[in-house]
Amino acid sequence: MSFDPDRPIKKPEHEVGCDLSLLSVDELQKRITLLEEEIIRLKMACDSKEAGKKAAESLFKASK
C-alpha cells in the first residue's frame, strides 16, 4: 500500500481509551458492534495463523 499525501486521513471510528461521556447510547451500541466484529476478525486471523503453524510443524515432523 502506498502513501498518498493528498488523500485525507480517515479518523478511526473508535479509539481505545477515548472519552465516552459525550456519546449517545446508540453511538455506544454502534461502537460495541464495531468492536465485536473486530474481535471476530482478529480471532479468525489467529485461527488461520495457528492452522498454518500446525501444518508447517506437521510437515517438518513428517520429514524427519
GROMACS .gro file of C-alpha atoms in nm:
model
   64
    1MET     CA    1   0.000   0.000   0.000
    2SER     CA    2   0.144   0.336  -0.095
    3PHE     CA    3   0.107   0.665   0.088
    4ASP     CA    4  -0.087   0.938  -0.090
    5PRO     CA    5  -0.024   1.277   0.077
    6ASP     CA    6  -0.332   1.428  -0.094
    7ARG     CA    7  -0.568   1.163   0.039
    8PRO     CA    8  -0.739   1.267   0.363
    9ILE     CA    9  -0.655   1.052   0.664
   10LYS     CA   10  -0.963   0.869   0.787
   11LYS     CA   11  -1.025   0.915   1.157
   12PRO     CA   12  -1.078   0.582   1.333
   13GLU     CA   13  -1.439   0.510   1.428
   14HIS     CA   14  -1.326   0.420   1.778
   15GLU     CA   15  -1.006   0.475   1.968
   16VAL     CA   16  -0.938   0.258   2.272
   17GLY     CA   17  -0.947   0.470   2.587
   18CYS     CA   18  -1.126   0.765   2.431
   19ASP     CA   19  -1.375   0.977   2.624
   20LEU     CA   20  -1.720   0.820   2.601
   21SER     CA   21  -1.912   1.079   2.803
   22LEU     CA   22  -2.048   1.272   2.504
   23LEU     CA   23  -2.169   0.968   2.310
   24SER     CA   24  -2.532   0.862   2.295
   25VAL     CA   25  -2.647   0.511   2.378
   26ASP     CA   26  -2.695   0.449   2.004
   27GLU     CA   27  -2.339   0.562   1.929
   28LEU     CA   28  -2.206   0.341   2.208
   29GLN     CA   29  -2.401   0.042   2.072
   30LYS     CA   30  -2.258   0.103   1.725
   31ARG     CA   31  -1.906   0.106   1.869
   32ILE     CA   32  -1.976  -0.215   2.061
   33THR     CA   33  -2.088  -0.380   1.736
   34LEU     CA   34  -1.780  -0.249   1.556
   35LEU     CA   35  -1.550  -0.384   1.827
   36GLU     CA   36  -1.728  -0.721   1.840
   37GLU     CA   37  -1.682  -0.756   1.464
   38GLU     CA   38  -1.316  -0.665   1.501
   39ILE     CA   39  -1.273  -0.929   1.774
   40ILE     CA   40  -1.420  -1.190   1.538
   41ARG     CA   41  -1.182  -1.077   1.261
   42LEU     CA   42  -0.885  -1.098   1.498
   43LYS     CA   43  -0.985  -1.446   1.617
   44MET     CA   44  -1.018  -1.563   1.257
   45ALA     CA   45  -0.670  -1.431   1.181
   46CYS     CA   46  -0.533  -1.615   1.486
   47ASP     CA   47  -0.706  -1.937   1.380
   48SER     CA   48  -0.563  -1.904   1.029
   49LYS     CA   49  -0.211  -1.845   1.158
   50GLU     CA   50  -0.244  -2.132   1.405
   51ALA     CA   51  -0.356  -2.365   1.124
   52GLY     CA   52  -0.058  -2.258   0.915
   53LYS     CA   53   0.178  -2.317   1.207
   54LYS     CA   54   0.033  -2.665   1.271
   55ALA     CA   55   0.061  -2.752   0.903
   56ALA     CA   56   0.426  -2.644   0.898
   57GLU     CA   57   0.501  -2.837   1.217
   58SER     CA   58   0.333  -3.144   1.071
   59LEU     CA   59   0.536  -3.114   0.752
   60PHE     CA   60   0.864  -3.089   0.942
   61LYS     CA   61   0.773  -3.381   1.169
   62ALA     CA   62   0.691  -3.596   0.867
   63SER     CA   63   1.024  -3.519   0.700
   64LYS     CA   64   1.233  -3.635   0.999
   0.00000   0.00000   0.00000
